Amino acid sequence: MSQRYAEITGWGTALPPAVLTNDDMSRIVETSDEWIASRTGIKERRISHVDVSELGRVAGLRAIAAAGLEPAQIDMVITATCTPENLLPATAGLIQDKIGATGAGAMDLNANCSGFVYAHVVADSMIKSGAANRVLVLGAEKFSYILDWTDRGTCVLFGDGAGAIVVEPTDEPIGLLASELGNDGSAAQHLCLPGRGTAGSVAALDPRTAGLRMNGPEIFRRAVTMMGDASSRVIAAAGWELDDVDLLVPHQANQRILDATARRLGLDSAKVFSNLHAYGNTSAATIPIALAEAVEQGRVDAGANLVFVAFGGGLSWAAGAIKWGERTEPLGSSDAALPAFDGDALELLRPNIEFFGGEISA
Ligand code: ACO
């Protein structure tokens, strides 16, 4: 029997229409466009007016159409998210129902910002083993819901959105050629969300402690080291030289992290895809959103060598070396769209800001 490989055949995104600019951010916390743009590269981010499964529905249907498939042909839905719609059921199950993937299994995967790369590896492994044939892999997040809107060290960094890919079997030696999944649980406290799970006594639940906590400089240092080194290892494991890499599609957290990762790798920064100026850090959704935009912008040629690399809570990291197939155009398009919203991102956030005791200044 010839060896089975697994190719990315579809891609799609769902980006909520409400834009929160850095100037808007300066009405929530003491900050400025100058500080955020120069320290992170972020200019604006999206705030979702819908739940995570709705973001996933739209990104998923667009990816399935781009693959030239019908939802009923999907046999597994994997949603990478650390902002699930509920603790249960899994958000992937909600998406499976909404898109009409009636023949599919569904599961969520939480490896924080590295979740999409983990989910891609799981999909690839399922296809190669014969456990699945056509897998929809999503990264879908609503970080605006879990941020402490009085903490300027975190709330300026994140945004909402979803991206998706379809992975299908092929006999060609393309797709995911090498991968690395890692985690250092001993450092988990540097990036965490206490108070929203099942730890401790229910009686001790205090909503004012229930926002994202992050040790920014520590995460920065570890992100650069792990993203650079994990990329080097999967490049070598794929049998490539650094020059063989056509495009690095990294987790989008901070432009300075991307620049430092490229320097550590010795990779020309022109080969590093970045769109975080427009969306901030959408956690598990950054890589599928970036990939879809890279393909749409003509940055991915037939047969291109890509590297996905991510770092995040856990503290987790993940990398994959991917050989793209022949097709760089979608086979079809979907008219799936998010419900219209013509309101203001700041007003959308008002309940979240007030929950943490913050306010919107004039
Ligand atoms: N506006 C203005 N000043 C700010 C802001 C802000 N939004 N945030 C922090 N500052 C201040 C701090 O209070 C501090 O002031 P002080 O010196 O008076 O105390 C000063 O800026 C410097 O703070 P640092 O934390 O040292 O700033 P740094 O240059 O490290 O940048 C940042 C902070 C942007 C958070 C950076 O550390 C970073 O990007 N870290 C990685 C974060 C990350 O990528 N997280 C996500 C990865 S995992 C995942 O995606 C879930």
mmCIF file of C-alpha atoms and ligand atoms in Angstrom:
data_model
loop_
_atom_site.group_PDB
_atom_site.id
_atom_site.type_symbol
_atom_site.label_atom_id
_atom_site.label_comp_id
_atom_site.label_asym_id
_atom_site.label_seq_id
_atom_site.Cartn_x
_atom_site.Cartn_y
_atom_site.Cartn_z
ATOM 1 C CA MET A 1 0.000 0.000 0.000
ATOM 2 C CA SER A 2 1.387 3.403 -0.921
ATOM 3 C CA GLN A 3 2.031 5.816 1.909
ATOM 4 C CA ARG A 4 -0.746 8.244 2.724
ATOM 5 C CA TYR A 5 -0.035 11.952 3.145
ATOM 6 C CA ALA A 6 -2.383 14.737 4.211
ATOM 7 C CA GLU A 7 -2.725 17.944 2.239
ATOM 8 C CA ILE A 8 -4.283 21.307 3.126
ATOM 9 C CA THR A 9 -6.994 21.750 0.477
ATOM 10 C CA GLY A 10 -9.160 24.545 1.898
ATOM 11 C CA TRP A 11 -8.770 27.674 3.976
ATOM 12 C CA GLY A 12 -11.093 30.328 5.345
ATOM 13 C CA THR A 13 -11.468 33.013 8.001
ATOM 14 C CA ALA A 14 -14.147 34.795 9.999
ATOM 15 C CA LEU A 15 -13.177 38.228 11.260
ATOM 16 C CA PRO A 16 -15.761 40.149 13.273
ATOM 17 C CA PRO A 17 -16.557 43.576 11.787
ATOM 18 C CA ALA A 18 -16.200 45.665 14.982
ATOM 19 C CA VAL A 19 -12.738 47.253 15.037
ATOM 20 C CA LEU A 20 -11.150 48.424 18.299
ATOM 21 C CA THR A 21 -8.276 50.797 17.540
ATOM 22 C CA ASN A 22 -5.345 51.693 19.775
ATOM 23 C CA ASP A 23 -6.949 55.102 20.277
ATOM 24 C CA ASP A 24 -10.110 53.333 21.485
ATOM 25 C CA MET A 25 -7.879 51.318 23.816
ATOM 26 C CA SER A 26 -6.539 54.526 25.359
ATOM 27 C CA ARG A 27 -10.107 55.274 26.489
ATOM 28 C CA ILE A 28 -10.151 52.005 28.456
ATOM 29 C CA VAL A 29 -6.678 51.915 30.075
ATOM 30 C CA GLU A 30 -3.753 54.315 30.402
ATOM 31 C CA THR A 31 -1.967 53.640 27.131
ATOM 32 C CA SER A 32 -1.398 55.168 23.704
ATOM 33 C CA ASP A 33 -1.268 54.228 20.050
ATOM 34 C CA GLU A 34 2.443 55.089 20.131
ATOM 35 C CA TRP A 35 3.176 52.672 23.025
ATOM 36 C CA ILE A 36 1.121 49.766 21.651
ATOM 37 C CA ALA A 37 2.303 50.123 18.043
ATOM 38 C CA SER A 38 5.986 50.527 18.917
ATOM 39 C CA ARG A 39 6.059 47.755 21.589
ATOM 40 C CA THR A 40 3.856 45.208 19.810
ATOM 41 C CA GLY A 41 3.191 46.207 16.181
ATOM 42 C CA ILE A 42 -0.567 46.084 16.830
ATOM 43 C CA LYS A 43 -2.715 48.945 15.487
ATOM 44 C CA GLU A 44 -6.193 47.494 15.905
ATOM 45 C CA ARG A 45 -8.047 44.294 16.684
ATOM 46 C CA ARG A 46 -11.536 42.844 16.154
ATOM 47 C CA ILE A 47 -14.164 42.427 18.872
ATOM 48 C CA SER A 48 -16.741 39.722 18.265
ATOM 49 C CA HIS A 49 -20.468 40.359 18.569
ATOM 50 C CA VAL A 50 -21.139 36.625 18.195
ATOM 51 C CA ASP A 51 -20.127 33.452 20.001
ATOM 52 C CA VAL A 52 -17.143 31.307 19.116
ATOM 53 C CA SER A 53 -19.158 28.642 17.286
ATOM 54 C CA GLU A 54 -20.580 31.318 14.979
ATOM 55 C CA LEU A 55 -17.060 32.483 14.116
ATOM 56 C CA GLY A 56 -16.206 28.831 13.536
ATOM 57 C CA ARG A 57 -19.271 28.234 11.383
ATOM 58 C CA VAL A 58 -18.319 30.976 8.939
ATOM 59 C CA ALA A 59 -14.585 30.158 8.801
ATOM 60 C CA GLY A 60 -15.418 26.459 8.478
ATOM 61 C CA LEU A 61 -17.938 26.838 5.651
ATOM 62 C CA ARG A 62 -15.521 29.076 3.752
ATOM 63 C CA ALA A 63 -12.694 26.532 4.138
ATOM 64 C CA ILE A 64 -14.952 23.650 3.054
ATOM 65 C CA ALA A 65 -16.064 25.607 -0.037
ATOM 66 C CA ALA A 66 -12.442 26.459 -0.870
ATOM 67 C CA ALA A 67 -11.715 22.709 -0.783
ATOM 68 C CA GLY A 68 -14.590 22.115 -3.206
ATOM 69 C CA LEU A 69 -16.421 19.958 -0.656
ATOM 70 C CA GLU A 70 -19.835 19.793 0.947
ATOM 71 C CA PRO A 71 -20.061 19.834 4.777
ATOM 72 C CA ALA A 72 -21.476 16.298 4.781
ATOM 73 C CA GLN A 73 -18.166 15.065 3.340
ATOM 74 C CA ILE A 74 -16.250 16.180 6.458
ATOM 75 C CA ASP A 75 -15.705 13.292 8.879
ATOM 76 C CA MET A 76 -13.959 15.093 11.748
ATOM 77 C CA VAL A 77 -14.152 18.606 13.168
ATOM 78 C CA ILE A 78 -11.342 19.680 15.493
ATOM 79 C CA THR A 79 -11.577 23.113 17.071
ATOM 80 C CA ALA A 80 -8.499 24.538 18.722
ATOM 81 C CA THR A 81 -9.697 27.030 21.305
ATOM 82 C CA CYS A 82 -8.983 28.139 24.841
ATOM 83 C CA THR A 83 -12.096 30.324 24.872
ATOM 84 C CA PRO A 84 -14.749 27.643 24.266
ATOM 85 C CA GLU A 85 -18.353 28.681 24.184
ATOM 86 C CA ASN A 86 -19.047 26.464 27.225
ATOM 87 C CA LEU A 87 -17.060 24.012 29.322
ATOM 88 C CA LEU A 88 -19.333 21.489 27.681
ATOM 89 C CA PRO A 89 -20.467 20.637 25.075
ATOM 90 C CA ALA A 90 -17.344 21.044 23.000
ATOM 91 C CA THR A 91 -17.477 24.054 20.686
ATOM 92 C CA ALA A 92 -16.477 21.752 17.813
ATOM 93 C CA GLY A 93 -19.789 19.914 18.272
ATOM 94 C CA LEU A 94 -21.721 23.160 17.966
ATOM 95 C CA ILE A 95 -19.815 23.993 14.783
ATOM 96 C CA GLN A 96 -20.360 20.481 13.413
ATOM 97 C CA ASP A 97 -24.113 20.954 13.835
ATOM 98 C CA LYS A 98 -24.219 24.524 12.492
ATOM 99 C CA ILE A 99 -22.338 23.683 9.305
ATOM 100 C CA GLY A 100 -24.309 20.483 8.694
ATOM 101 C CA ALA A 101 -21.335 18.114 8.954
ATOM 102 C CA THR A 102 -23.760 15.336 9.793
ATOM 103 C CA GLY A 103 -21.250 12.541 9.322
ATOM 104 C CA ALA A 104 -18.472 14.036 11.422
ATOM 105 C CA GLY A 105 -17.048 13.459 14.871
ATOM 106 C CA ALA A 106 -16.135 16.574 16.785
ATOM 107 C CA MET A 107 -13.703 17.544 19.519
ATOM 108 C CA ASP A 108 -12.055 20.589 21.015
ATOM 109 C CA LEU A 109 -8.340 20.777 21.569
ATOM 110 C CA ASN A 110 -6.859 23.214 24.073
ATOM 111 C CA ALA A 111 -3.155 23.900 23.773
ATOM 112 C CA ASN A 112 -3.730 27.650 24.098
ATOM 113 C CA CYS A 113 -2.015 29.675 21.386
ATOM 114 C CA SER A 114 -0.275 26.551 20.076
ATOM 115 C CA GLY A 115 -3.620 24.775 19.696
ATOM 116 C CA PHE A 116 -4.023 25.124 15.948
ATOM 117 C CA VAL A 117 -0.637 23.542 15.208
ATOM 118 C CA TYR A 118 -1.446 20.739 17.662
ATOM 119 C CA ALA A 119 -4.835 20.247 15.967
ATOM 120 C CA HIS A 120 -3.226 20.178 12.523
ATOM 121 C CA VAL A 121 -0.844 17.448 13.727
ATOM 122 C CA VAL A 122 -3.788 15.451 15.137
ATOM 123 C CA ALA A 123 -5.701 15.800 11.848
ATOM 124 C CA ASP A 124 -2.638 14.792 9.854
ATOM 125 C CA SER A 125 -2.089 11.742 12.072
ATOM 126 C CA MET A 126 -5.738 10.686 11.826
ATOM 127 C CA ILE A 127 -5.618 10.870 8.040
ATOM 128 C CA LYS A 128 -2.300 9.043 7.787
ATOM 129 C CA SER A 129 -3.579 6.275 10.076
ATOM 130 C CA GLY A 130 -6.881 5.997 8.208
ATOM 131 C CA ALA A 131 -8.939 7.102 11.236
ATOM 132 C CA ALA A 132 -10.316 10.057 9.264
ATOM 133 C CA ASN A 133 -10.442 11.228 5.679
ATOM 134 C CA ARG A 134 -11.531 14.835 5.521
ATOM 135 C CA VAL A 135 -10.826 16.890 8.597
ATOM 136 C CA LEU A 136 -11.918 20.453 9.287
ATOM 137 C CA VAL A 137 -9.368 22.059 11.627
ATOM 138 C CA LEU A 138 -10.315 25.362 13.200
ATOM 139 C CA GLY A 139 -8.725 27.924 15.465
ATOM 140 C CA ALA A 140 -11.546 30.002 16.945
ATOM 141 C CA GLU A 141 -11.239 32.422 19.840
ATOM 142 C CA LYS A 142 -13.064 35.158 21.701
ATOM 143 C CA PHE A 143 -10.327 36.529 23.955
ATOM 144 C CA SER A 144 -12.259 39.754 24.555
ATOM 145 C CA TYR A 145 -14.402 37.678 26.941
ATOM 146 C CA ILE A 146 -11.525 36.563 29.202
ATOM 147 C CA LEU A 147 -9.395 39.700 29.325
ATOM 148 C CA ASP A 148 -9.094 41.870 32.413
ATOM 149 C CA TRP A 149 -9.977 45.221 30.848
ATOM 150 C CA THR A 150 -8.179 47.108 33.618
ATOM 151 C CA ASP A 151 -4.820 45.385 32.915
ATOM 152 C CA ARG A 152 -3.030 47.374 30.223
ATOM 153 C CA GLY A 153 -0.250 44.782 30.071
ATOM 154 C CA THR A 154 -2.604 42.190 28.563
ATOM 155 C CA CYS A 155 -5.828 43.706 27.233
ATOM 156 C CA VAL A 156 -4.089 45.663 24.451
ATOM 157 C CA LEU A 157 -2.592 42.503 22.949
ATOM 158 C CA PHE A 158 -5.510 40.295 22.008
ATOM 159 C CA GLY A 159 -8.429 40.151 19.578
ATOM 160 C CA ASP A 160 -11.213 37.838 18.386
ATOM 161 C CA GLY A 161 -11.485 35.776 15.215
ATOM 162 C CA ALA A 162 -11.433 32.356 13.600
ATOM 163 C CA GLY A 163 -9.597 30.571 10.825
ATOM 164 C CA ALA A 164 -9.991 27.098 9.371
ATOM 165 C CA ILE A 165 -8.360 24.625 7.046
ATOM 166 C CA VAL A 166 -9.516 21.388 5.438
ATOM 167 C CA VAL A 167 -7.030 18.515 5.409
ATOM 168 C CA GLU A 168 -7.456 15.602 2.977
ATOM 169 C CA PRO A 169 -5.491 12.482 2.012
ATOM 170 C CA THR A 170 -3.109 12.443 -0.931
ATOM 171 C CA ASP A 171 -0.510 10.030 -2.350
ATOM 172 C CA GLU A 172 1.849 12.919 -3.091
ATOM 173 C CA PRO A 173 4.626 13.469 -0.514
ATOM 174 C CA ILE A 174 3.237 16.839 0.566
ATOM 175 C CA GLY A 175 1.490 18.305 3.605
ATOM 176 C CA LEU A 176 2.947 18.042 7.093
ATOM 177 C CA LEU A 177 6.420 16.533 6.712
ATOM 178 C CA ALA A 178 7.717 17.096 10.256
ATOM 179 C CA SER A 179 6.360 18.433 13.518
ATOM 180 C CA GLU A 180 7.222 19.089 17.142
ATOM 181 C CA LEU A 181 4.776 19.482 20.022
ATOM 182 C CA GLY A 182 6.104 20.546 23.406
ATOM 183 C CA ASN A 183 5.058 21.912 26.759
ATOM 184 C CA ASP A 184 6.664 23.098 29.995
ATOM 185 C CA GLY A 185 3.946 22.767 32.615
ATOM 186 C CA SER A 186 6.319 23.922 35.358
ATOM 187 C CA ALA A 187 6.047 27.465 33.953
ATOM 188 C CA ALA A 188 2.275 27.459 33.422
ATOM 189 C CA GLN A 189 1.750 30.239 35.978
ATOM 190 C CA HIS A 190 3.280 32.804 33.611
ATOM 191 C CA LEU A 191 0.171 32.766 31.416
ATOM 192 C CA CYS A 192 -3.070 31.581 32.926
ATOM 193 C CA LEU A 193 -6.746 32.219 33.495
ATOM 194 C CA PRO A 194 -7.573 31.331 37.096
ATOM 195 C CA GLY A 195 -11.128 31.210 38.369
ATOM 196 C CA ARG A 196 -13.015 30.080 35.280
ATOM 197 C CA GLY A 197 -12.533 26.328 35.534
ATOM 198 C CA THR A 198 -13.332 23.765 38.186
ATOM 199 C CA ALA A 199 -10.325 24.347 40.487
ATOM 200 C CA GLY A 200 -11.018 25.078 44.145
ATOM 201 C CA SER A 201 -14.279 25.621 45.912
ATOM 202 C CA VAL A 202 -17.272 27.106 44.136
ATOM 203 C CA ALA A 203 -17.751 29.310 47.193
ATOM 204 C CA ALA A 204 -14.371 30.936 46.535
ATOM 205 C CA LEU A 205 -15.213 32.003 42.968
ATOM 206 C CA ASP A 206 -14.452 35.678 42.665
ATOM 207 C CA PRO A 207 -15.190 37.275 39.304
ATOM 208 C CA ARG A 208 -12.667 40.060 39.937
ATOM 209 C CA THR A 209 -9.800 37.572 39.789
ATOM 210 C CA ALA A 210 -11.170 35.878 36.685
ATOM 211 C CA GLY A 211 -9.165 37.631 33.979
ATOM 212 C CA LEU A 212 -6.126 36.527 31.986
ATOM 213 C CA ARG A 213 -2.849 36.806 33.936
ATOM 214 C CA MET A 214 0.449 37.096 32.082
ATOM 215 C CA ASN A 215 4.099 37.668 32.879
ATOM 216 C CA GLY A 216 4.850 39.519 29.630
ATOM 217 C CA PRO A 217 8.677 39.706 29.683
ATOM 218 C CA GLU A 218 8.991 36.022 30.691
ATOM 219 C CA ILE A 219 6.605 34.956 27.908
ATOM 220 C CA PHE A 220 8.470 37.162 25.445
ATOM 221 C CA ARG A 221 11.840 35.573 26.267
ATOM 222 C CA ARG A 222 10.533 32.005 26.124
ATOM 223 C CA ALA A 223 8.503 32.629 22.946
ATOM 224 C CA VAL A 224 11.544 33.796 21.004
ATOM 225 C CA THR A 225 13.679 30.868 22.190
ATOM 226 C CA MET A 226 11.086 28.155 21.624
ATOM 227 C CA MET A 227 9.658 29.462 18.346
ATOM 228 C CA GLY A 228 13.151 29.880 16.901
ATOM 229 C CA ASP A 229 14.482 26.536 18.102
ATOM 230 C CA ALA A 230 11.361 24.472 17.329
ATOM 231 C CA SER A 231 11.328 25.953 13.809
ATOM 232 C CA SER A 232 14.984 24.973 13.315
ATOM 233 C CA ARG A 233 14.257 21.427 14.435
ATOM 234 C CA VAL A 234 11.261 20.837 12.151
ATOM 235 C CA ILE A 235 13.140 22.386 9.220
ATOM 236 C CA ALA A 236 15.959 19.886 9.801
ATOM 237 C CA ALA A 237 13.531 17.006 10.401
ATOM 238 C CA ALA A 238 11.866 17.749 7.049
ATOM 239 C CA GLY A 239 15.279 17.473 5.409
ATOM 240 C CA TRP A 240 15.329 21.150 4.487
ATOM 241 C CA GLU A 241 18.006 23.821 4.757
ATOM 242 C CA LEU A 242 16.958 27.227 6.072
ATOM 243 C CA ASP A 243 17.102 28.586 2.511
ATOM 244 C CA ASP A 244 14.482 26.030 1.469
ATOM 245 C CA VAL A 245 11.869 27.756 3.647
ATOM 246 C CA ASP A 246 9.606 29.957 1.548
ATOM 247 C CA LEU A 247 7.364 31.347 4.290
ATOM 248 C CA LEU A 248 7.216 31.192 8.080
ATOM 249 C CA VAL A 249 3.623 31.514 9.289
ATOM 250 C CA PRO A 250 4.078 32.124 13.015
ATOM 251 C CA HIS A 251 1.698 32.671 15.878
ATOM 252 C CA GLN A 252 1.008 36.405 15.862
ATOM 253 C CA ALA A 253 1.691 37.752 19.360
ATOM 254 C CA ASN A 254 4.085 40.660 19.073
ATOM 255 C CA GLN A 255 6.012 41.992 16.060
ATOM 256 C CA ARG A 256 9.141 42.181 18.206
ATOM 257 C CA ILE A 257 8.760 38.437 18.956
ATOM 258 C CA LEU A 258 8.437 37.714 15.227
ATOM 259 C CA ASP A 259 11.483 39.854 14.393
ATOM 260 C CA ALA A 260 13.579 38.300 17.169
ATOM 261 C CA THR A 261 12.484 34.777 16.149
ATOM 262 C CA ALA A 262 13.560 35.469 12.549
ATOM 263 C CA ARG A 263 16.917 36.785 13.795
ATOM 264 C CA ARG A 264 17.432 33.727 16.029
ATOM 265 C CA LEU A 265 16.659 31.445 13.079
ATOM 266 C CA GLY A 266 18.740 33.494 10.652
ATOM 267 C CA LEU A 267 15.689 33.815 8.376
ATOM 268 C CA ASP A 268 15.109 36.889 6.210
ATOM 269 C CA SER A 269 12.227 38.782 7.859
ATOM 270 C CA ALA A 270 10.636 39.149 4.393
ATOM 271 C CA LYS A 271 9.890 35.412 4.703
ATOM 272 C CA VAL A 272 7.917 35.898 7.938
ATOM 273 C CA PHE A 273 4.187 36.491 7.460
ATOM 274 C CA SER A 274 2.688 39.096 9.760
ATOM 275 C CA ASN A 275 -0.814 40.504 10.011
ATOM 276 C CA LEU A 276 -0.977 41.271 13.704
ATOM 277 C CA HIS A 277 -1.164 45.023 13.072
ATOM 278 C CA ALA A 278 -4.780 44.370 12.014
ATOM 279 C CA TYR A 279 -5.947 41.679 14.419
ATOM 280 C CA GLY A 280 -3.618 41.516 17.446
ATOM 281 C CA ASN A 281 -3.186 38.109 19.035
ATOM 282 C CA THR A 282 -6.190 35.869 18.327
ATOM 283 C CA SER A 283 -4.523 32.928 20.118
ATOM 284 C CA ALA A 284 -5.237 29.597 18.368
ATOM 285 C CA ALA A 285 -6.817 31.471 15.450
ATOM 286 C CA THR A 286 -3.731 33.460 14.408
ATOM 287 C CA ILE A 287 -2.077 30.841 12.204
ATOM 288 C CA PRO A 288 -5.133 29.748 10.161
ATOM 289 C CA ILE A 289 -6.088 33.414 9.671
ATOM 290 C CA ALA A 290 -2.517 34.265 8.645
ATOM 291 C CA LEU A 291 -2.300 31.231 6.348
ATOM 292 C CA ALA A 292 -5.558 32.093 4.567
ATOM 293 C CA GLU A 293 -4.425 35.699 4.077
ATOM 294 C CA ALA A 294 -0.994 34.574 2.879
ATOM 295 C CA VAL A 295 -2.597 32.310 0.262
ATOM 296 C CA GLU A 296 -5.045 35.046 -0.799
ATOM 297 C CA GLN A 297 -2.185 37.550 -1.115
ATOM 298 C CA GLY A 298 -0.215 35.202 -3.393
ATOM 299 C CA ARG A 299 2.496 34.600 -0.783
ATOM 300 C CA VAL A 300 2.135 30.805 -1.071
ATOM 301 C CA ASP A 301 3.279 29.333 -4.390
ATOM 302 C CA ALA A 302 2.602 25.811 -5.634
ATOM 303 C CA GLY A 303 4.987 23.454 -3.834
ATOM 304 C CA ALA A 304 6.040 26.105 -1.284
ATOM 305 C CA ASN A 305 7.804 25.063 1.905
ATOM 306 C CA LEU A 306 5.988 26.558 4.903
ATOM 307 C CA VAL A 307 6.694 26.497 8.613
ATOM 308 C CA PHE A 308 3.958 26.967 11.208
ATOM 309 C CA VAL A 309 5.241 27.774 14.694
ATOM 310 C CA ALA A 310 3.435 28.800 17.861
ATOM 311 C CA PHE A 311 3.965 29.437 21.542
ATOM 312 C CA GLY A 312 1.482 30.036 24.317
ATOM 313 C CA GLY A 313 -0.102 29.138 27.641
ATOM 314 C CA GLY A 314 0.816 25.760 29.048
ATOM 315 C CA LEU A 315 3.517 26.848 28.420
ATOM 316 C CA SER A 316 3.154 25.080 25.099
ATOM 317 C CA TRP A 317 4.912 25.287 21.791
ATOM 318 C CA ALA A 318 4.383 23.591 18.440
ATOM 319 C CA ALA A 319 5.898 23.664 14.986
ATOM 320 C CA GLY A 320 5.218 22.029 11.648
ATOM 321 C CA ALA A 321 7.046 21.890 8.305
ATOM 322 C CA ILE A 322 4.482 21.810 5.518
ATOM 323 C CA LYS A 323 4.953 21.303 1.803
ATOM 324 C CA TRP A 324 2.078 23.017 0.009
ATOM 325 C CA GLY A 325 0.387 21.238 -2.899
ATOM 326 C CA GLU A 326 -0.164 22.438 -6.457
ATOM 327 C CA ARG A 327 -3.348 24.438 -5.939
ATOM 328 C CA THR A 328 -3.209 27.987 -4.578
ATOM 329 C CA GLU A 329 -6.692 29.039 -5.686
ATOM 330 C CA PRO A 330 -9.912 28.040 -3.909
ATOM 331 C CA LEU A 331 -12.137 25.561 -5.743
ATOM 332 C CA GLY A 332 -15.271 27.331 -4.577
ATOM 333 C CA SER A 333 -16.603 30.083 -2.372
ATOM 334 C CA SER A 334 -19.250 30.220 0.325
ATOM 335 C CA ASP A 335 -21.805 32.934 0.976
ATOM 336 C CA ALA A 336 -21.588 32.205 4.720
ATOM 337 C CA ALA A 337 -21.191 35.465 6.626
ATOM 338 C CA LEU A 338 -21.352 36.712 10.184
ATOM 339 C CA PRO A 339 -24.577 38.483 11.131
ATOM 340 C CA ALA A 340 -24.375 42.207 10.404
ATOM 341 C CA PHE A 341 -23.195 44.534 13.158
ATOM 342 C CA ASP A 342 -22.976 48.286 12.749
ATOM 343 C CA GLY A 343 -22.387 49.165 16.411
ATOM 344 C CA ASP A 344 -19.325 50.411 18.185
ATOM 345 C CA ALA A 345 -16.575 48.089 19.484
ATOM 346 C CA LEU A 346 -16.232 50.112 22.695
ATOM 347 C CA GLU A 347 -19.944 49.814 23.457
ATOM 348 C CA LEU A 348 -19.788 46.098 22.707
ATOM 349 C CA LEU A 349 -17.097 45.839 25.375
ATOM 350 C CA ARG A 350 -18.753 48.050 27.968
ATOM 351 C CA PRO A 351 -20.155 45.157 30.103
ATOM 352 C CA ASN A 352 -16.757 43.421 30.102
ATOM 353 C CA ILE A 353 -14.945 46.634 31.087
ATOM 354 C CA GLU A 354 -17.419 47.436 33.855
ATOM 355 C CA PHE A 355 -17.297 43.842 35.141
ATOM 356 C CA PHE A 356 -13.647 44.438 36.053
ATOM 357 C CA GLY A 357 -14.373 47.847 37.572
ATOM 358 C CA GLY A 358 -13.056 49.813 34.599
ATOM 359 C CA GLU A 359 -14.761 52.552 32.629
ATOM 360 C CA ILE A 360 -14.703 54.128 29.165
ATOM 361 C CA SER A 361 -13.340 57.658 29.353
ATOM 362 C CA ALA A 362 -14.568 60.464 27.110
HETATM 363 N N1 ACO B 1 0.588 51.039 27.642
HETATM 364 C C1 ACO B 1 1.519 51.791 28.244
HETATM 365 N N2 ACO B 1 2.439 51.293 29.090
HETATM 366 C C2 ACO B 1 2.391 49.954 29.327
HETATM 367 C C3 ACO B 1 1.443 49.118 28.746
HETATM 368 C C4 ACO B 1 0.511 49.710 27.861
HETATM 369 N N3 ACO B 1 -0.440 48.988 27.242
HETATM 370 N N4 ACO B 1 1.648 47.865 29.171
HETATM 371 C C5 ACO B 1 2.701 47.910 30.016
HETATM 372 N N5 ACO B 1 3.142 49.184 30.105
HETATM 373 C C6 ACO B 1 4.229 49.696 30.901
HETATM 374 C C7 ACO B 1 4.525 48.842 32.113
HETATM 375 O O1 ACO B 1 3.647 49.206 33.166
HETATM 376 C C8 ACO B 1 5.944 49.215 32.403
HETATM 377 O O2 ACO B 1 5.961 50.450 33.083
HETATM 378 P P1 ACO B 1 6.955 50.692 34.318
HETATM 379 O O3 ACO B 1 8.316 50.526 33.735
HETATM 380 O O4 ACO B 1 6.603 52.075 34.730
HETATM 381 O O5 ACO B 1 6.584 49.630 35.292
HETATM 382 C C9 ACO B 1 6.544 49.450 31.021
HETATM 383 O O6 ACO B 1 5.430 49.646 30.141
HETATM 384 C C10 ACO B 1 7.379 48.285 30.511
HETATM 385 O O7 ACO B 1 6.653 47.110 30.761
HETATM 386 P P2 ACO B 1 7.184 45.720 30.239
HETATM 387 O O8 ACO B 1 6.204 44.654 30.597
HETATM 388 O O9 ACO B 1 8.618 45.542 30.623
HETATM 389 O O10 ACO B 1 7.137 46.012 28.680
HETATM 390 P P3 ACO B 1 7.629 45.094 27.508
HETATM 391 O O11 ACO B 1 8.507 45.845 26.621
HETATM 392 O O12 ACO B 1 8.080 43.769 28.009
HETATM 393 O O13 ACO B 1 6.289 44.877 26.707
HETATM 394 C C11 ACO B 1 4.616 43.242 26.408
HETATM 395 C C12 ACO B 1 5.187 44.290 27.331
HETATM 396 C C13 ACO B 1 4.147 43.917 25.143
HETATM 397 C C14 ACO B 1 3.458 42.579 27.116
HETATM 398 C C15 ACO B 1 5.715 42.215 26.067
HETATM 399 O O14 ACO B 1 6.349 41.774 27.250
HETATM 400 C C16 ACO B 1 5.190 41.045 25.340
HETATM 401 O O15 ACO B 1 4.712 41.147 24.224
HETATM 402 N N6 ACO B 1 5.310 39.846 25.909
HETATM 403 C C17 ACO B 1 4.850 38.660 25.311
HETATM 404 C C18 ACO B 1 3.400 38.596 25.478
HETATM 405 C C19 ACO B 1 2.795 37.575 24.566
HETATM 406 O O16 ACO B 1 3.226 37.384 23.470
HETATM 407 N N7 ACO B 1 1.769 36.930 25.082
HETATM 408 C C20 ACO B 1 1.039 36.022 24.376
HETATM 409 C C21 ACO B 1 1.841 34.828 24.000
HETATM 410 S S1 ACO B 1 1.011 33.407 24.363
HETATM 411 C C22 ACO B 1 -0.479 33.657 23.846
HETATM 412 O O17 ACO B 1 -0.600 34.101 22.734
HETATM 413 C C23 ACO B 1 -1.633 33.425 24.755
#
